[in-house]
């Protein structure tokens, strides 16, 4: 057919439903568990429940190897990560996997387009900064979405 601009690796790709994903984290506040980050509700959140010091992480297990080329992170408060690294791997908690994106965090929506589609089962987001203001800003994420376009 006509058209174009799509990614050949993404053709026919179906991602597992968010309801089948599982989440783990280096730490979580009991009221804000990892599952809140993929519940489809931007008003709920996952949170560490402690001040950002660097080294905190959140991992999403898709339950199967997925192919994706876009990751969207959403937060809407001051609890955004101060600096982050995003990785995709077939190994749980693989902090040696190639970094797909590394940047300073901001509040709001962060869309991370990947130069090429990547495959893996575990998406790991690591908070590597510290809260320089010295206040008690936790690290929270409201929603994580992925796509293969």
PDB file of C-alpha atoms in Angstrom:
ATOM      1  CA  UNK A   1       0.000   0.000   0.000  1.00  0.00           C
ATOM      2  CA  UNK A   2       0.953   3.630  -0.094  1.00  0.00           C
ATOM      3  CA  UNK A   3       2.043   5.710   2.823  1.00  0.00           C
ATOM      4  CA  UNK A   4       5.200   5.397   4.797  1.00  0.00           C
ATOM      5  CA  UNK A   5       7.154   6.752   7.655  1.00  0.00           C
ATOM      6  CA  UNK A   6       6.341   3.743   9.827  1.00  0.00           C
ATOM      7  CA  UNK A   7       8.948   1.593  11.486  1.00  0.00           C
ATOM      8  CA  UNK A   8       9.299  -1.816   9.853  1.00  0.00           C
ATOM      9  CA  UNK A   9      10.100  -3.423  13.242  1.00  0.00           C
ATOM     10  CA  UNK A  10       6.814  -2.082  14.595  1.00  0.00           C
ATOM     11  CA  UNK A  11       4.625  -3.420  11.793  1.00  0.00           C
ATOM     12  CA  UNK A  12       1.983  -5.656  13.342  1.00  0.00           C
ATOM     13  CA  UNK A  13       3.346  -5.144  16.864  1.00  0.00           C
ATOM     14  CA  UNK A  14       0.847  -5.620  19.686  1.00  0.00           C
ATOM     15  CA  UNK A  15       1.864  -4.580  23.180  1.00  0.00           C
ATOM     16  CA  UNK A  16       0.536  -6.502  26.202  1.00  0.00           C
ATOM     17  CA  UNK A  17      -2.375  -4.786  27.956  1.00  0.00           C
ATOM     18  CA  UNK A  18      -1.346  -2.621  30.911  1.00  0.00           C
ATOM     19  CA  UNK A  19      -3.497  -4.847  33.149  1.00  0.00           C
ATOM     20  CA  UNK A  20      -0.925  -7.632  32.625  1.00  0.00           C
ATOM     21  CA  UNK A  21       2.127  -5.500  33.476  1.00  0.00           C
ATOM     22  CA  UNK A  22       3.772  -5.747  36.897  1.00  0.00           C
ATOM     23  CA  UNK A  23       5.865  -3.161  38.668  1.00  0.00           C
ATOM     24  CA  UNK A  24       8.644  -3.228  41.225  1.00  0.00           C
ATOM     25  CA  UNK A  25      10.709  -0.445  42.718  1.00  0.00           C
ATOM     26  CA  UNK A  26      13.727   0.128  44.919  1.00  0.00           C
ATOM     27  CA  UNK A  27      11.282   1.635  47.434  1.00  0.00           C
ATOM     28  CA  UNK A  28       7.646   2.658  47.514  1.00  0.00           C
ATOM     29  CA  UNK A  29       5.316   4.501  49.822  1.00  0.00           C
ATOM     30  CA  UNK A  30       2.570   2.026  50.819  1.00  0.00           C
ATOM     31  CA  UNK A  31      -0.130   4.420  49.591  1.00  0.00           C
ATOM     32  CA  UNK A  32       1.534   4.777  46.172  1.00  0.00           C
ATOM     33  CA  UNK A  33       2.549   1.317  44.854  1.00  0.00           C
ATOM     34  CA  UNK A  34       4.291   0.716  41.481  1.00  0.00           C
ATOM     35  CA  UNK A  35       1.068  -0.532  39.836  1.00  0.00           C
ATOM     36  CA  UNK A  36      -0.295   3.045  40.006  1.00  0.00           C
ATOM     37  CA  UNK A  37       2.167   4.073  37.277  1.00  0.00           C
ATOM     38  CA  UNK A  38       0.413   1.994  34.621  1.00  0.00           C
ATOM     39  CA  UNK A  39      -3.207   2.058  35.803  1.00  0.00           C
ATOM     40  CA  UNK A  40      -4.291   4.437  33.022  1.00  0.00           C
ATOM     41  CA  UNK A  41      -5.162   7.184  35.512  1.00  0.00           C
ATOM     42  CA  UNK A  42      -3.045  10.362  35.474  1.00  0.00           C
ATOM     43  CA  UNK A  43      -4.455  11.376  38.863  1.00  0.00           C
ATOM     44  CA  UNK A  44      -2.881   8.411  40.694  1.00  0.00           C
ATOM     45  CA  UNK A  45       0.838   7.896  41.185  1.00  0.00           C
ATOM     46  CA  UNK A  46       3.666   5.697  42.328  1.00  0.00           C
ATOM     47  CA  UNK A  47       6.087   7.306  44.758  1.00  0.00           C
ATOM     48  CA  UNK A  48       9.256   6.457  46.661  1.00  0.00           C
ATOM     49  CA  UNK A  49       7.912   8.097  49.807  1.00  0.00           C
ATOM     50  CA  UNK A  50      11.383   9.441  50.611  1.00  0.00           C
ATOM     51  CA  UNK A  51      13.611  12.312  49.558  1.00  0.00           C
ATOM     52  CA  UNK A  52      15.506  11.794  46.293  1.00  0.00           C
ATOM     53  CA  UNK A  53      19.160  10.939  46.874  1.00  0.00           C
ATOM     54  CA  UNK A  54      20.017   9.104  43.635  1.00  0.00           C
ATOM     55  CA  UNK A  55      19.928   5.419  42.779  1.00  0.00           C
ATOM     56  CA  UNK A  56      16.161   4.939  43.155  1.00  0.00           C
ATOM     57  CA  UNK A  57      14.513   2.894  40.412  1.00  0.00           C
ATOM     58  CA  UNK A  58      11.173   1.765  39.049  1.00  0.00           C
ATOM     59  CA  UNK A  59      10.834  -1.278  36.803  1.00  0.00           C
ATOM     60  CA  UNK A  60       7.941  -2.389  34.626  1.00  0.00           C
ATOM     61  CA  UNK A  61       7.780  -6.037  33.596  1.00  0.00           C
ATOM     62  CA  UNK A  62       5.672  -6.310  30.454  1.00  0.00           C
ATOM     63  CA  UNK A  63       5.348 -10.087  30.980  1.00  0.00           C
ATOM     64  CA  UNK A  64       6.806 -10.767  27.541  1.00  0.00           C
ATOM     65  CA  UNK A  65       9.410  -9.291  25.221  1.00  0.00           C
ATOM     66  CA  UNK A  66       7.980  -6.166  23.588  1.00  0.00           C
ATOM     67  CA  UNK A  67       9.175  -3.989  20.741  1.00  0.00           C
ATOM     68  CA  UNK A  68       8.808  -0.254  21.244  1.00  0.00           C
ATOM     69  CA  UNK A  69      10.090   3.018  19.891  1.00  0.00           C
ATOM     70  CA  UNK A  70       8.386   5.540  22.158  1.00  0.00           C
ATOM     71  CA  UNK A  71       8.160   5.888  25.939  1.00  0.00           C
ATOM     72  CA  UNK A  72       5.982   8.509  27.636  1.00  0.00           C
ATOM     73  CA  UNK A  73       6.441   9.501  31.277  1.00  0.00           C
ATOM     74  CA  UNK A  74       3.947  11.744  33.086  1.00  0.00           C
ATOM     75  CA  UNK A  75       4.147  13.560  36.387  1.00  0.00           C
ATOM     76  CA  UNK A  76       2.367  16.719  37.474  1.00  0.00           C
ATOM     77  CA  UNK A  77       3.925  17.849  40.704  1.00  0.00           C
ATOM     78  CA  UNK A  78       7.298  18.789  42.200  1.00  0.00           C
ATOM     79  CA  UNK A  79       8.114  15.114  42.818  1.00  0.00           C
ATOM     80  CA  UNK A  80       9.591  14.659  39.342  1.00  0.00           C
ATOM     81  CA  UNK A  81      12.966  12.934  39.027  1.00  0.00           C
ATOM     82  CA  UNK A  82      15.891  15.331  39.146  1.00  0.00           C
ATOM     83  CA  UNK A  83      17.887  13.255  36.626  1.00  0.00           C
ATOM     84  CA  UNK A  84      16.865   9.997  34.999  1.00  0.00           C
ATOM     85  CA  UNK A  85      18.048   7.071  32.884  1.00  0.00           C
ATOM     86  CA  UNK A  86      15.730   4.779  30.915  1.00  0.00           C
ATOM     87  CA  UNK A  87      16.745   1.244  29.929  1.00  0.00           C
ATOM     88  CA  UNK A  88      15.045  -1.729  28.247  1.00  0.00           C
ATOM     89  CA  UNK A  89      16.388  -5.234  28.801  1.00  0.00           C
ATOM     90  CA  UNK A  90      15.473  -8.917  28.873  1.00  0.00           C
ATOM     91  CA  UNK A  91      17.006  -9.090  32.366  1.00  0.00           C
ATOM     92  CA  UNK A  92      15.327  -7.773  35.496  1.00  0.00           C
ATOM     93  CA  UNK A  93      17.118  -4.830  37.181  1.00  0.00           C
ATOM     94  CA  UNK A  94      19.735  -4.650  34.419  1.00  0.00           C
ATOM     95  CA  UNK A  95      21.409  -1.346  35.264  1.00  0.00           C
ATOM     96  CA  UNK A  96      24.220  -2.157  32.810  1.00  0.00           C
ATOM     97  CA  UNK A  97      21.846  -2.256  29.811  1.00  0.00           C
ATOM     98  CA  UNK A  98      22.340   0.545  27.275  1.00  0.00           C
ATOM     99  CA  UNK A  99      20.739   3.825  28.312  1.00  0.00           C
ATOM    100  CA  UNK A 100      17.951   4.720  25.861  1.00  0.00           C
ATOM    101  CA  UNK A 101      17.510   8.208  27.291  1.00  0.00           C
ATOM    102  CA  UNK A 102      19.236  10.199  30.005  1.00  0.00           C
ATOM    103  CA  UNK A 103      18.262  13.737  30.942  1.00  0.00           C
ATOM    104  CA  UNK A 104      17.259  16.094  33.695  1.00  0.00           C
ATOM    105  CA  UNK A 105      13.668  15.628  34.743  1.00  0.00           C
ATOM    106  CA  UNK A 106      10.834  18.114  34.454  1.00  0.00           C
ATOM    107  CA  UNK A 107       7.256  18.104  35.619  1.00  0.00           C
ATOM    108  CA  UNK A 108       4.648  17.312  32.990  1.00  0.00           C
ATOM    109  CA  UNK A 109       4.783  14.953  30.041  1.00  0.00           C
ATOM    110  CA  UNK A 110       8.102  13.625  28.755  1.00  0.00           C
ATOM    111  CA  UNK A 111       7.917  11.842  25.407  1.00  0.00           C
ATOM    112  CA  UNK A 112      11.014   9.796  24.584  1.00  0.00           C
ATOM    113  CA  UNK A 113      11.162   8.834  20.900  1.00  0.00           C
ATOM    114  CA  UNK A 114      13.775   6.158  20.202  1.00  0.00           C
ATOM    115  CA  UNK A 115      15.934   6.442  17.075  1.00  0.00           C
ATOM    116  CA  UNK A 116      15.232   2.780  16.356  1.00  0.00           C
ATOM    117  CA  UNK A 117      12.789   0.260  17.783  1.00  0.00           C
ATOM    118  CA  UNK A 118      14.136  -1.708  20.738  1.00  0.00           C
ATOM    119  CA  UNK A 119      13.029  -5.022  22.217  1.00  0.00           C
ATOM    120  CA  UNK A 120      12.985  -6.128  25.841  1.00  0.00           C
ATOM    121  CA  UNK A 121      10.783  -7.339  28.681  1.00  0.00           C
ATOM    122  CA  UNK A 122      11.814  -4.970  31.470  1.00  0.00           C
ATOM    123  CA  UNK A 123      11.665  -1.177  31.305  1.00  0.00           C
ATOM    124  CA  UNK A 124      13.761   0.355  34.056  1.00  0.00           C
ATOM    125  CA  UNK A 125      13.656   4.028  34.991  1.00  0.00           C
ATOM    126  CA  UNK A 126      16.404   5.071  37.375  1.00  0.00           C
ATOM    127  CA  UNK A 127      16.444   8.344  39.277  1.00  0.00           C
ATOM    128  CA  UNK A 128      20.110   9.369  39.499  1.00  0.00           C
ATOM    129  CA  UNK A 129      19.874  12.940  40.776  1.00  0.00           C
ATOM    130  CA  UNK A 130      19.468  14.521  44.174  1.00  0.00           C
ATOM    131  CA  UNK A 131      17.038  17.159  45.324  1.00  0.00           C
ATOM    132  CA  UNK A 132      19.427  20.112  45.373  1.00  0.00           C
ATOM    133  CA  UNK A 133      16.862  22.426  46.942  1.00  0.00           C
ATOM    134  CA  UNK A 134      17.197  20.380  50.115  1.00  0.00           C
ATOM    135  CA  UNK A 135      13.466  19.970  50.540  1.00  0.00           C
ATOM    136  CA  UNK A 136      11.721  16.634  50.876  1.00  0.00           C
ATOM    137  CA  UNK A 137      10.651  16.098  47.264  1.00  0.00           C
ATOM    138  CA  UNK A 138       9.883  12.431  46.748  1.00  0.00           C
ATOM    139  CA  UNK A 139      10.212  10.844  43.330  1.00  0.00           C
ATOM    140  CA  UNK A 140       6.787  10.147  41.860  1.00  0.00           C
ATOM    141  CA  UNK A 141       5.518   9.061  38.461  1.00  0.00           C
ATOM    142  CA  UNK A 142       1.839   9.281  37.559  1.00  0.00           C
ATOM    143  CA  UNK A 143       1.803   7.250  34.353  1.00  0.00           C
ATOM    144  CA  UNK A 144       4.139   5.409  31.984  1.00  0.00           C
ATOM    145  CA  UNK A 145       3.041   4.431  28.474  1.00  0.00           C
ATOM    146  CA  UNK A 146       4.931   2.785  25.638  1.00  0.00           C
ATOM    147  CA  UNK A 147       4.220   2.453  21.928  1.00  0.00           C
ATOM    148  CA  UNK A 148       5.606   1.037  18.728  1.00  0.00           C
ATOM    149  CA  UNK A 149       4.620   3.400  15.939  1.00  0.00           C
TER     150      UNK A 149
END
